[in-house]
Coordinates of C-alpha atoms (C1' of nucleotides) in Angstrom, one line a residue:
Chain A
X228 CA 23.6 7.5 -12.2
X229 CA 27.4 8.1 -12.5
X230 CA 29.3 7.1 -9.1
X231 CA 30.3 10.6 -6.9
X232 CA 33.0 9.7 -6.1
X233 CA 34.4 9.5 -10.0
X234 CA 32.1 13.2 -10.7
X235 CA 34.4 14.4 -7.4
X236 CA 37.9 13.3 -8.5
X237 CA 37.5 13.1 -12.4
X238 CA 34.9 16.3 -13.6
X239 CA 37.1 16.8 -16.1
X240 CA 37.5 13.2 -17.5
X241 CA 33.4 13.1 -17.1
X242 CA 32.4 16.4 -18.9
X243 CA 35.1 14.9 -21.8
X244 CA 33.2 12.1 -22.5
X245 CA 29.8 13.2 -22.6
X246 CA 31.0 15.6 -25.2
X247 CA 30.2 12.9 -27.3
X248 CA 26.5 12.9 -26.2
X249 CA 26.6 16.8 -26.8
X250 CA 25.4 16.8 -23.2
X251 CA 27.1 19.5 -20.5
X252 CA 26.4 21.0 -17.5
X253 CA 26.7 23.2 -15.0
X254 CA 30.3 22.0 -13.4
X255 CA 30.5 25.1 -11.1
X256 CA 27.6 25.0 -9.5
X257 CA 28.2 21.3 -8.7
X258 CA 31.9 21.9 -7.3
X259 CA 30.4 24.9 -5.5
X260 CA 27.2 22.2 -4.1
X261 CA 29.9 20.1 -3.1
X262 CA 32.2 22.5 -1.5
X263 CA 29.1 23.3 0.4
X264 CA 27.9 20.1 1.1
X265 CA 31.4 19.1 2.7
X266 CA 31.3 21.8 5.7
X267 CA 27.6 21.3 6.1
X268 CA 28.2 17.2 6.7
X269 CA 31.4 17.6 8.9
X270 CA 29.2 20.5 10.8
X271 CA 25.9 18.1 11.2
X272 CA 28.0 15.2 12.0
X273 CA 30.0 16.9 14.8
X274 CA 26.3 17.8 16.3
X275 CA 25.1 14.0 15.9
X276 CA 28.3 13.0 17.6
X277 CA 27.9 15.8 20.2
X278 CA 24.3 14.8 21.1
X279 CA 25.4 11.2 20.9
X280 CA 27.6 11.0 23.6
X281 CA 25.9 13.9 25.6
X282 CA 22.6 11.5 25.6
X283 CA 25.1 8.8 26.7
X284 CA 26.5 10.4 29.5
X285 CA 22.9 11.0 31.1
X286 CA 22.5 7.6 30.3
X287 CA 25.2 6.8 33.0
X288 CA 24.7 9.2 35.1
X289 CA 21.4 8.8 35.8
X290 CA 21.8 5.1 36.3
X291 CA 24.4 6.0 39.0
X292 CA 21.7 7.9 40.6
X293 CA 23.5 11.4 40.0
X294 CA 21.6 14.4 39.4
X295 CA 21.1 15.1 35.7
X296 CA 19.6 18.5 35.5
X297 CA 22.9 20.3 34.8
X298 CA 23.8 17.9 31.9
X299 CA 20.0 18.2 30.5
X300 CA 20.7 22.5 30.8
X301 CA 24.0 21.5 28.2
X302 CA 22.7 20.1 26.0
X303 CA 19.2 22.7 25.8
X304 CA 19.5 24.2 22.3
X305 CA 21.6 21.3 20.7
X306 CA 18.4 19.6 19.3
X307 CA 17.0 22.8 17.6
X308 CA 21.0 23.7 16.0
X309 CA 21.3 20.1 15.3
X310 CA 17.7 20.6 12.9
X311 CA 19.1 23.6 11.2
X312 CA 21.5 21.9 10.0
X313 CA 20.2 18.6 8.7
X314 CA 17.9 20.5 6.9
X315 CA 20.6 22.5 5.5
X316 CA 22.6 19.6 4.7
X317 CA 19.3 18.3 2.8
X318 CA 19.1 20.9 0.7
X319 CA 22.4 20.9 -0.8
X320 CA 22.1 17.3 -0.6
X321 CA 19.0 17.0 -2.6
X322 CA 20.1 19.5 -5.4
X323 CA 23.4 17.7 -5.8
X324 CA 21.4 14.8 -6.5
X325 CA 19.2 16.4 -8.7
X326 CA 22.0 17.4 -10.6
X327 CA 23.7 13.8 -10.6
X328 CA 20.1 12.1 -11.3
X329 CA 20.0 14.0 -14.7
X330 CA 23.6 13.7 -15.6
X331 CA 23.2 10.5 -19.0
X332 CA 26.1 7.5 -18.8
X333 CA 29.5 7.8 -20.1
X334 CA 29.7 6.7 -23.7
X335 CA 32.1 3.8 -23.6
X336 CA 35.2 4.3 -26.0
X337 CA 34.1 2.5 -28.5
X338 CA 30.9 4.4 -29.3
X339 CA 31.4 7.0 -32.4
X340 CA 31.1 10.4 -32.8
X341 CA 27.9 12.0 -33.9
X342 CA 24.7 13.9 -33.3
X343 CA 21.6 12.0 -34.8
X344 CA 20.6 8.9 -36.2
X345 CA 22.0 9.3 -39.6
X346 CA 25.3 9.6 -37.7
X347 CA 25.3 6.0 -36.9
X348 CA 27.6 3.3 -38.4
X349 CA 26.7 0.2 -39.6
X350 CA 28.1 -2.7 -38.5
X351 CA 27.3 -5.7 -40.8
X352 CA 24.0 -6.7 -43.0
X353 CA 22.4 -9.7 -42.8
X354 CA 20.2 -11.5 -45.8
X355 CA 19.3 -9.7 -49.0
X356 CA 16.3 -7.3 -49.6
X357 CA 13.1 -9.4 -51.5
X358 CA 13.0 -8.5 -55.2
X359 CA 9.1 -8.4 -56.0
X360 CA 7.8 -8.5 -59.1
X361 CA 4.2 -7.3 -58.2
X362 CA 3.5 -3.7 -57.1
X363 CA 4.2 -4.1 -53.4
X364 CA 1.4 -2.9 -50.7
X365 CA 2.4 -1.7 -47.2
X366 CA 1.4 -3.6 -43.9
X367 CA -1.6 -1.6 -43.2
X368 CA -3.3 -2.4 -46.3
X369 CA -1.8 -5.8 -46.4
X370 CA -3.4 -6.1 -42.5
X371 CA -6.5 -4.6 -43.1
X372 CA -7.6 -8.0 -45.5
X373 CA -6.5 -9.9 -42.6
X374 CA -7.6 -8.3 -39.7
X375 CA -5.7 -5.6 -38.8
X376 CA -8.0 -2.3 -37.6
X377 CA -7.3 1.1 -36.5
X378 CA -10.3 2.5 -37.4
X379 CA -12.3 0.2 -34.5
X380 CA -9.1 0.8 -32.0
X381 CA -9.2 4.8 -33.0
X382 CA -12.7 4.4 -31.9
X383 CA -12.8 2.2 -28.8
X384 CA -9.7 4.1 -27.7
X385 CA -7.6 6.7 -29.7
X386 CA -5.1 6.9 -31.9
X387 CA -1.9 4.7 -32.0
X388 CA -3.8 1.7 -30.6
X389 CA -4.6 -1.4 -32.7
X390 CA -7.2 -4.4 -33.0
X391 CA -6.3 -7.7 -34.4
X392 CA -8.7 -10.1 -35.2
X393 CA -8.4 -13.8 -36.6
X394 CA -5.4 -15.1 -37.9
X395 CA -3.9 -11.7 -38.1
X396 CA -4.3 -11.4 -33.7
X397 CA -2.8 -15.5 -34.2
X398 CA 0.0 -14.0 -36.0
X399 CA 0.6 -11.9 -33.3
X400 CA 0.2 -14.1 -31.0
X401 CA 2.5 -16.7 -32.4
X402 CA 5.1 -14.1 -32.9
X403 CA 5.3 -13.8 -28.9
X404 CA 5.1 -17.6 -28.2
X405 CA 7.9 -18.4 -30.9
X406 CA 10.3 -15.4 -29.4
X407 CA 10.3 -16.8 -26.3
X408 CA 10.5 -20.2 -26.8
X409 CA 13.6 -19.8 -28.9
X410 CA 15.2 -17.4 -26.2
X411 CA 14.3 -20.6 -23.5
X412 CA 15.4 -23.3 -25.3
X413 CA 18.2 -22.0 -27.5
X414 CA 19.8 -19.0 -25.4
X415 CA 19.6 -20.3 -22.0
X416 CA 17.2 -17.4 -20.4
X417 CA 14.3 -17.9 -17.5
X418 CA 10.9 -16.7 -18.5
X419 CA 10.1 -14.1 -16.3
X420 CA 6.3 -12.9 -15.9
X421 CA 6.2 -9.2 -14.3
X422 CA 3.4 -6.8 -13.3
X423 CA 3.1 -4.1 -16.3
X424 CA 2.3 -1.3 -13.8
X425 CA 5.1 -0.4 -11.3
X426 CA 6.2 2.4 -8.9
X427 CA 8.7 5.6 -9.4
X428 CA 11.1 3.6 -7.3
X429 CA 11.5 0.9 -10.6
X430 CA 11.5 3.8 -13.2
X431 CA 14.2 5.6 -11.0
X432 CA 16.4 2.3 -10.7
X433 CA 16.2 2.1 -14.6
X434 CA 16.6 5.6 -15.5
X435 CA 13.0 7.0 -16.7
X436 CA 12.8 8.9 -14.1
X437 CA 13.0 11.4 -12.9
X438 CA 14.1 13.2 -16.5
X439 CA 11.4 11.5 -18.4
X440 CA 8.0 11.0 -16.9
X441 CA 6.7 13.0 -20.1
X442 CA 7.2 9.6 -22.0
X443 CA 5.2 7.3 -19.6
X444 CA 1.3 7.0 -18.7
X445 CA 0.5 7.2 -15.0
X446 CA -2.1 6.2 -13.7
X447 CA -4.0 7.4 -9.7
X448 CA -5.4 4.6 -7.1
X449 CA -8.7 5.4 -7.2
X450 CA -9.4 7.5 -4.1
X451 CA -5.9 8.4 -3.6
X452 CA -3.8 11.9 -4.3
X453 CA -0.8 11.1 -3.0
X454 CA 2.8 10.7 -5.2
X455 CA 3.8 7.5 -3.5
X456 CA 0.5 5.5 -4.8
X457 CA 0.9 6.6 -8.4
X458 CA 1.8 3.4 -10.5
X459 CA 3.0 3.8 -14.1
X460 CA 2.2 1.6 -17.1
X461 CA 5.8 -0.1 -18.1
X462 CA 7.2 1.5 -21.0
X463 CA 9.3 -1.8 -21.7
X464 CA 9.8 -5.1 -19.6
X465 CA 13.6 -3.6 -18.8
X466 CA 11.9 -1.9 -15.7
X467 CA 10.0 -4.5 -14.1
X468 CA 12.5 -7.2 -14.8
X469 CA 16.3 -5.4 -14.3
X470 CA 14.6 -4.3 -11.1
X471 CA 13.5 -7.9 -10.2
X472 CA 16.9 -7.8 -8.5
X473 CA 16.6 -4.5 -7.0
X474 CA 19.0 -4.0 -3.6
X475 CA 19.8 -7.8 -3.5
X476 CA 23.2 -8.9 -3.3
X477 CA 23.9 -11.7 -5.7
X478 CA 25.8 -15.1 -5.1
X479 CA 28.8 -15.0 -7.5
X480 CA 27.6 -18.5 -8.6
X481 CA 24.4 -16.7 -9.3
X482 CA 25.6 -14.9 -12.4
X483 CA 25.1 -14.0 -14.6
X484 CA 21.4 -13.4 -14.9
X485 CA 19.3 -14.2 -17.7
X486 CA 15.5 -13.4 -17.9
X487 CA 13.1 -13.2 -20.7
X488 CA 9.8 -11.9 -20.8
X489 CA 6.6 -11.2 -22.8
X490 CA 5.3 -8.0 -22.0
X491 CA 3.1 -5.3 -23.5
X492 CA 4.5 -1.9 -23.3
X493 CA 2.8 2.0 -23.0
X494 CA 4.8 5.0 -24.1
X495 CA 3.2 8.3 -25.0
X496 CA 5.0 9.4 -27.5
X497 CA 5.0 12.8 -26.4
X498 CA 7.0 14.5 -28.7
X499 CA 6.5 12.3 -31.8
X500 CA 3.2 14.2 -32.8
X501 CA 2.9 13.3 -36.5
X502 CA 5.5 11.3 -36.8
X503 CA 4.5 7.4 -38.0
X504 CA 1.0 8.2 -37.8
X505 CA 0.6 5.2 -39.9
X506 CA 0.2 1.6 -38.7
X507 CA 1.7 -0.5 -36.0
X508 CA 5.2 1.2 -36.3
X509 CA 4.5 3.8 -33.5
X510 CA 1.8 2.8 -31.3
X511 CA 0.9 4.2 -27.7
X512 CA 0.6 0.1 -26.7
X513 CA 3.0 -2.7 -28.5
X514 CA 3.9 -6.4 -27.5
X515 CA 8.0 -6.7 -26.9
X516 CA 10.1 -9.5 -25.9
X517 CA 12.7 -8.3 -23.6
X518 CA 15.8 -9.8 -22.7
X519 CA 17.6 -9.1 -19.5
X520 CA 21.4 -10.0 -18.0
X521 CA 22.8 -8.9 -15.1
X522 CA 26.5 -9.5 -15.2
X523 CA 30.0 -9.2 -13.6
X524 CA 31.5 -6.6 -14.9
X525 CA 34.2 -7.8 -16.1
X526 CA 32.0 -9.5 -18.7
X527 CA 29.2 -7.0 -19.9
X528 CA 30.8 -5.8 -23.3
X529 CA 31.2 -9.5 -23.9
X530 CA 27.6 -10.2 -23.1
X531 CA 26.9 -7.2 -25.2
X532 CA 27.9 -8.8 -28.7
X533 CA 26.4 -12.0 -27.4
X534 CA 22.7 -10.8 -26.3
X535 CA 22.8 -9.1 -29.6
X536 CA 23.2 -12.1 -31.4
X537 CA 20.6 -13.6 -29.5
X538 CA 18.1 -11.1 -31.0
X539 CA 19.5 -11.3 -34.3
X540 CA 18.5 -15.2 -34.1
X541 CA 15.1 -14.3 -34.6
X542 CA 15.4 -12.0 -37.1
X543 CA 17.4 -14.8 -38.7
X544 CA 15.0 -17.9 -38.2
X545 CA 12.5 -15.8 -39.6
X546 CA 14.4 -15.2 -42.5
X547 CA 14.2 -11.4 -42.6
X548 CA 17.1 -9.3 -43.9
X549 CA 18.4 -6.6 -40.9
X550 CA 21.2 -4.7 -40.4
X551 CA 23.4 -3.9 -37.0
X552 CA 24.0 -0.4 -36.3
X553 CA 26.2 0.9 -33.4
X554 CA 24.5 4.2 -31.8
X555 CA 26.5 7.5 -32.1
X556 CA 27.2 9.9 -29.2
X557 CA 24.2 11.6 -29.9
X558 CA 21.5 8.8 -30.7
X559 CA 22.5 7.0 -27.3
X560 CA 19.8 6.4 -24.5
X561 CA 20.0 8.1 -21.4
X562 CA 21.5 5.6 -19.5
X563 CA 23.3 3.2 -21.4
X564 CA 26.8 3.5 -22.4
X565 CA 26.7 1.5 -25.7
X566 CA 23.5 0.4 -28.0
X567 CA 23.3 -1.4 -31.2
X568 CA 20.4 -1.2 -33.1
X569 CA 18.8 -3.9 -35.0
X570 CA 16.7 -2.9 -38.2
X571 CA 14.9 -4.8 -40.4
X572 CA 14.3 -4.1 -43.6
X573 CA 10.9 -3.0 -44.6
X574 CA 10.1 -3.1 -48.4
X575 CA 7.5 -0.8 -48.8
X576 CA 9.2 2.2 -46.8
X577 CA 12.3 0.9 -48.9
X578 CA 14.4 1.1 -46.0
X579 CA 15.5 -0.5 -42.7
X580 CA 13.5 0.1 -39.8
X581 CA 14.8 -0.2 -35.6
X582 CA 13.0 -3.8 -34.5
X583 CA 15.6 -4.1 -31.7
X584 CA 17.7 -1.9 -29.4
X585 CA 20.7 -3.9 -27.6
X586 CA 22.4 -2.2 -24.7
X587 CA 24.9 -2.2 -22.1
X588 CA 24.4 0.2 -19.2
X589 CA 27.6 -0.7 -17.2
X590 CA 26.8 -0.2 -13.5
X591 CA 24.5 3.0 -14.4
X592 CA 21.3 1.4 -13.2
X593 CA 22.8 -1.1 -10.7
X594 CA 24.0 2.0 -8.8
X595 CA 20.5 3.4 -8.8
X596 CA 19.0 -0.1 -7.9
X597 CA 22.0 -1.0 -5.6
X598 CA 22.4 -4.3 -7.5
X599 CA 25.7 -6.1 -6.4
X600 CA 27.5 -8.8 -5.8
X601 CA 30.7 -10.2 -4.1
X602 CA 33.3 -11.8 -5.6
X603 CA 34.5 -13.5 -2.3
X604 CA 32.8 -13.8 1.5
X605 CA 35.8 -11.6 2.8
X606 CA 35.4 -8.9 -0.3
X607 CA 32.7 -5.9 0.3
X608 CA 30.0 -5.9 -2.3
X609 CA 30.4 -4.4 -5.8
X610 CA 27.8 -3.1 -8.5
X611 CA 26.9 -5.5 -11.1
X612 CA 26.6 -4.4 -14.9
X613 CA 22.8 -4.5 -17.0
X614 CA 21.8 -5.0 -20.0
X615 CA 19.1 -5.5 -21.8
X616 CA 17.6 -5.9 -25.8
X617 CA 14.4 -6.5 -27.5
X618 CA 14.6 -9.9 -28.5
X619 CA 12.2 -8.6 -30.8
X620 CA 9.7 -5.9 -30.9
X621 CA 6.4 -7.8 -31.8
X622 CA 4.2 -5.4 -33.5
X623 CA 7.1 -4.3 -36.1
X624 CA 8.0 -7.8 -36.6
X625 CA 4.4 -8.2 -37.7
X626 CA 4.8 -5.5 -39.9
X627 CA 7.8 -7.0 -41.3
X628 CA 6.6 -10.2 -41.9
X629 CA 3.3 -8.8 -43.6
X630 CA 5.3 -6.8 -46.2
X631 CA 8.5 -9.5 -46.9
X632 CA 6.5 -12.4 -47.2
X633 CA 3.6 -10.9 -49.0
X634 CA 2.1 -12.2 -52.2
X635 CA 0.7 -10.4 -55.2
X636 CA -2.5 -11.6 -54.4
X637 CA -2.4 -10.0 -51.2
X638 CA -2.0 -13.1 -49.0
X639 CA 0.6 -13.7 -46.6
X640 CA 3.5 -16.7 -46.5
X641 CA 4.0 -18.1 -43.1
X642 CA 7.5 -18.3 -42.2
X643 CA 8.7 -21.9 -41.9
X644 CA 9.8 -21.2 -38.3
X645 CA 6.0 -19.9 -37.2
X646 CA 4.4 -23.0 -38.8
X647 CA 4.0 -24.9 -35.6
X648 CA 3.0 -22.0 -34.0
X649 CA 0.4 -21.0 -36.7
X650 CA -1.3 -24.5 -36.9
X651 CA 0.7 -25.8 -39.8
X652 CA -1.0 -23.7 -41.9
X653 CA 1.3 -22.3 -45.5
X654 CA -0.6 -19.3 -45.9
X655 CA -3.0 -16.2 -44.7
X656 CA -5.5 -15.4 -47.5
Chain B
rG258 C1' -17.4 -5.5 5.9
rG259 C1' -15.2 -6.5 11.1
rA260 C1' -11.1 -8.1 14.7
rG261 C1' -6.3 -9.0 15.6
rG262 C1' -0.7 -10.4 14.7
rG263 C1' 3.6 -9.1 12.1
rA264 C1' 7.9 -6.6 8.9
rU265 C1' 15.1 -6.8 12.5
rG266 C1' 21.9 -8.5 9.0
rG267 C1' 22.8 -13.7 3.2
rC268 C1' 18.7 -16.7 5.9
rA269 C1' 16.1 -18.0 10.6
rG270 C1' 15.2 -15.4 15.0
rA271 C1' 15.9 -12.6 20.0
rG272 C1' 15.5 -7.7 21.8
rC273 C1' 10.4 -4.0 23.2
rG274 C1' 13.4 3.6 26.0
rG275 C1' 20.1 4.5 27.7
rC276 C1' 27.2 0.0 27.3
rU277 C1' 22.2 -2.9 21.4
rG278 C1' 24.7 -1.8 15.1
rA279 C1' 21.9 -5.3 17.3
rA280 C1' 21.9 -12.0 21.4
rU281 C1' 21.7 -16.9 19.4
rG282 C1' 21.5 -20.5 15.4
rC283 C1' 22.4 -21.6 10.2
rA284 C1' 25.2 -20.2 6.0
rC285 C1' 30.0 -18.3 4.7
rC286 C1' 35.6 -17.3 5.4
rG287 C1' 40.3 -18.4 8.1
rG288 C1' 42.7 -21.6 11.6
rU289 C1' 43.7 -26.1 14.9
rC290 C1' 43.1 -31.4 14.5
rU291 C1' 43.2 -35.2 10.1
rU292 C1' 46.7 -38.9 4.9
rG293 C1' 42.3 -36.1 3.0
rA294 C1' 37.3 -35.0 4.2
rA295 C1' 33.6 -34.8 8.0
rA296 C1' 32.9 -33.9 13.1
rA297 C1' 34.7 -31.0 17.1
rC298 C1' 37.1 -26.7 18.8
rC299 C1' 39.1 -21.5 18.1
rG300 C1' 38.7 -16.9 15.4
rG301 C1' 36.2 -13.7 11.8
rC302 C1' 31.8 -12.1 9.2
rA303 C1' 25.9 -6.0 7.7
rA304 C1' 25.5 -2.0 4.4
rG305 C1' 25.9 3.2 2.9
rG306 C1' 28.4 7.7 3.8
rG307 C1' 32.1 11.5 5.8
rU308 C1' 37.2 13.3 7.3
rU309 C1' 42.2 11.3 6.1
rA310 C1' 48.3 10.1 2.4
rA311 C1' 47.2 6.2 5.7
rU312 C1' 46.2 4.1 10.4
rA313 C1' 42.1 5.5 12.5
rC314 C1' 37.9 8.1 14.0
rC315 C1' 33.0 9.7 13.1
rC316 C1' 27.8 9.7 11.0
rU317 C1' 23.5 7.1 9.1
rU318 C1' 20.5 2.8 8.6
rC319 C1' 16.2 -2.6 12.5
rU320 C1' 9.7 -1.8 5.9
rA321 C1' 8.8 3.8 4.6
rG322 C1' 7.5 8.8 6.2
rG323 C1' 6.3 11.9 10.3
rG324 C1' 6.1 12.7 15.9
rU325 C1' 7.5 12.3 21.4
rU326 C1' 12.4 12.3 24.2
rC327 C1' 18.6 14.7 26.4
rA328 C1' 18.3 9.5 24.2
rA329 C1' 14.1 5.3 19.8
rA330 C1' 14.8 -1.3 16.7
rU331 C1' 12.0 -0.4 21.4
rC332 C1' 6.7 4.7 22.7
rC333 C1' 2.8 7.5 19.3
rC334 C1' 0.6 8.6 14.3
rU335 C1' 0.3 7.6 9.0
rA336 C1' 1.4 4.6 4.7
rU337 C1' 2.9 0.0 2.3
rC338 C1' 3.3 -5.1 2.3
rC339 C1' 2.5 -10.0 4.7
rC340 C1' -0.4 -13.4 7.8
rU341 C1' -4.5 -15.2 11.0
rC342 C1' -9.6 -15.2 12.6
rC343 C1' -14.9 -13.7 12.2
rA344 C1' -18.9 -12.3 8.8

RNA sequence: GGAGGGAUGGCAGAGCGGCUGAAUGCACCGGUCUUGAAAACCGGCAAGGGUUAAUACCCUUCUAGGGUUCAAAUCCCUAUCCCUCCA
C-alpha cells in the first residue's frame, strides 16, 4: 500500500512512476473520493464532538442533581444524524481504500523500462554452461529412473503434484537441509518454523490480497461459512514469516531481522493453463527456502544486493551456472519496488530458468502490517522496509541438479557440497 | 463431552456506566546530585487519523464484530485466542 498522504500531495509524481509498470488509474475519481471524504470526516467529527461533550454535560448535571430532561430533548435526533453519516463516511472510506489497496509499489529509479520478461536486463553470469558429450535427457526422464513420479501423484491427486521416492525424495530432502544450514551458519539468519495455512489478515499485510486470491487455495473450517474462518494454503513462506512481526514495534537494536524458513508452498496457477505442463518446473505444491529481513530503511537497497548474494551462495556451492537479472517495469511484482531474478541454467531447455526472486518492498507491506520501529524513545514510530528472496526454490534446484550433473548412463553426480547430506554417497544410479 | 476464568499502553497490572486515553510499577528519555556511575529525587513518555502555514484544536482506538445508552474499557450478544477444573 502506498502512504495517503504521498497519493494526496504527489498524484502526479505517483501516476509518473508507475508508468513504468504500465499500470494507471482512475485519478479523478480518487481526487473526487477524497474531496468527498474530507467534508464527510469534518461533518462526522463535529457530531462525535457535539455528542461528546453534550453526554458530558448530563454527566455533570445530573451529578449536581439538576434536572436533565431538557438536555436529553437536545440532544434527541443527534444519535440517528450522527449514524448517517458514519455510514456515509464508510462508504467513501472503504472505496478509497479499495482503490489504494489495488494501486502496485513505485518502481524504485533504478528499475528499467519495459513491458515483459524479455525486457529484463542482465546483470552478471556466473559459471559456464556444461558441455556434454552424450545426448542429454531432461529431469523428468532423468527422475523417473530415480524415483520421480507424476503419473502416481496425477493419480492420488491431480496434475502439477509430484511423488518422490528413494534417493530421489533424499535428494530432495537434502536440498532443504543444506539450504538452510548454509543460510544459519554462513549468513547469519534464525530458522523460523511457521504454520503453512494463514488468515486474509497475513495475505493482506503481504499484498496477495485482496487483488489476487485467484492464485491461492482456500480452504473452509469444516462446519463453518463464514469469511473470517477461511484459512489459505501459503503461496510462499514471505507471508507467514514478514508477518511474524505484524503491528509490533521493533527495538532499534532489534534490526535488522533475519529469518529463514523451510516451507512448502500452494499456488494455483490459475492462469498458467498449459504452460510447463511438464515436470517439477510448475507445480500446484513445491518446497522453497525463504529468506526474510526486515530493515531500517535507510538500509534496504543495501540489504537488497546483499540477500541476493546470499541466494546466489547456493547456487554457487552447488556449482551451477545462473545468471542475475534486474525485473523491468513491467515483470515487477505487485508490491515490490525492485526484484532481481536468479536463473539457473537448465541444459536440456537450453536456457536459464527463474530459481530465485530477490526483492525489496520498501515500506509497501510494513504499512499494510503496521511494522515499525523508533529510532529513539522521544521519536514517534516509523515503517520499517521488507524484503524477502528464495534462498532457493527446491523443486527447480532438483531439476537442475538432475540435468547438470547428469551422466550418459543416466545416473546422477552428487554435488560435493550435498555429500554429507546424501550419506557420502558419489553417485545416484 | 461438561463447568468456569481471562484478553487493557513496550512489559506487568488496576479500573467494571459519566472529570478514565486510562491509576500504579517496571522499562525508556531528560534533569538535579556525583570526579564518573549507581542510588535517591524531579519531570516526560500509547498509537492512528482529521483541520491548519503553524501554534493549537478535534476524532478514533482498552482482542474483533454487533447491540443497549444522552454517555461503554466498564452492561448484553457473537466470534477468535489463552488459561483452569471436572469427565
Amino acid at each position: 500500500m502506498l502512504s495517503k498522504k504521498k497519493l494526496k500531495n504527489d498524484l502526479e509524481g505517483v501516476v509518473l512512476a508507475l508508468k513504468k509498470r504500465n499500470f494507471s488509474f482512475d485519478t479523478v475519481e480518487l481526487e473526487e473520493l477524497e474531496g468527498k471524504r474530507k467534508v464527510n470526516q469534518i461533518e462526522t467529527q463535529d457530531l462525535q464532538n457535539l455528542r461528546n461533550t453534550q453526554s458530558k454535560s448530563i454527566g455533570k448535571a445530573k451529578a449536581a442533581g439538576e434536572n436533565i430532561e431538557p438536555l436529553l430533548a437536545e440532544v434527541a435526533d443527534l444519535g440517528g444524524r450522527l449514524d448517517k453519516a458514519k455510514s456515509e463516511l464508510q462508504v467513501i472510506q472503504d472505496k478509497i481504500n479499495n482503490i489504494v489497496m489495488s494501486i502496485p509499489n513505485v518502481p524504485h529509479e533504478s528499475v528499467p523500462e519495459g513491458d515483459t520478461e524479455d525486457d529484463n536486463i542482465e546483470v552478471m553470469k556466473w559459471g559456464e554452461p556444461m558441455k556434454f558429450d552424450f545426448e542429454i535427457k531432461d529431469h523428468v526422464d532423468l527422475g523417473e529412473k530415480h524415483g520421480l513420479d507424476f503419473a502416481t501423484a496425477a493419480k492420488i491427486s491431480s496434475a502439477r503434484f509430484s511423488v518422490m521416492t528413494g534417493k530421489m525424495a533424499k535428494l530432495h530432502r537434502a536440498l532443504t537441509q543444506f539450504m538452510l544450514d548454509w543460510h544459519i551458519e554462513n549468513n547469519g539468519y534464525t530458522e523460523a518454523y511457521v504454520p503453512y495455512m494463514v488468515n486474509a489478515q497475513s495475505l493482506t499485510g503481504t499484498g496477495q490480497l485482496p487483488k489476487f486470491e485467484e492464485d491461492l487455495f482456500k480452504t473452509h473450517l469444516h462446519g463453518e461459512e463464514g469469511e473470517a474462518r477461511a484459512l489459505y494454503l501459503i503461496p510462499t513462506a514471505e507471508v507467514p514469516v514478514t508477518n511474524l512481526m505484524s503491528g509490533k514495534i521493533i527495538n532499534e537494536s532489534d534490526l535488522p531481522l533475519k529469518f529463514v524458513a523451510h516451507t512448502p508452498c500452494f499456488r494455483s496457477e490459475a492462469g498458467a493453463y498449459g504452460k510447463d505442463t511438464r515436470g517439477l518446473i510448475r507445480q500446484h505444491q513445491f518446497e522453497k527456502v525463504e529468506l526474510v529481513q526486515i530493515t531500517k530503511p535507510e538500509d534496504s537497497y543495501k540489504v537488497l544486493e546483499e540477500l541476493t548474494s546470499h541466494a546466489e551462495g547456493i547456487l554457487q556451492a552447488l556449482e551451477l551456472p545462473y545468471r542475475k537479472v534486474i525485473l523491468c517495469g513491467g515483470d515487477l511484482g505487485f508490491s515490490s519496488s525492485k526484484t532481481y531474478d536468479l536463473e539457473v541454467w537448465l541444459p536440456a531447455q537450453n536456457t536459464y530458468r527463474e530459481i530465485s526472486s530477490c526483492s525489496c518492498f520498501e515500506d509497501f507491506q510494513a504499512r499494510r502490517m503496521q511494522l515499525r520501529w523508533r529510532k529513539s524513545q522521544s521519536d514517534k514510530p516509523e515503517l520499517l522496509h521488507t524484503l524477502n528472496g528464495s534462498g532457493l526454490a527446491v523443486g527447480r534446484t532438483l531439476v537442475a541438479i538432475l540435468e547438470n550433473y547428469q551422466n550418459a548412463d543416466g545416473s546422477i553426480k552428487i554435488p560435493s557440497a550435498l555429500k554429507n547430506y546424501m550419506g557420502d554417497i558419489e553417485l545416484i544410479n
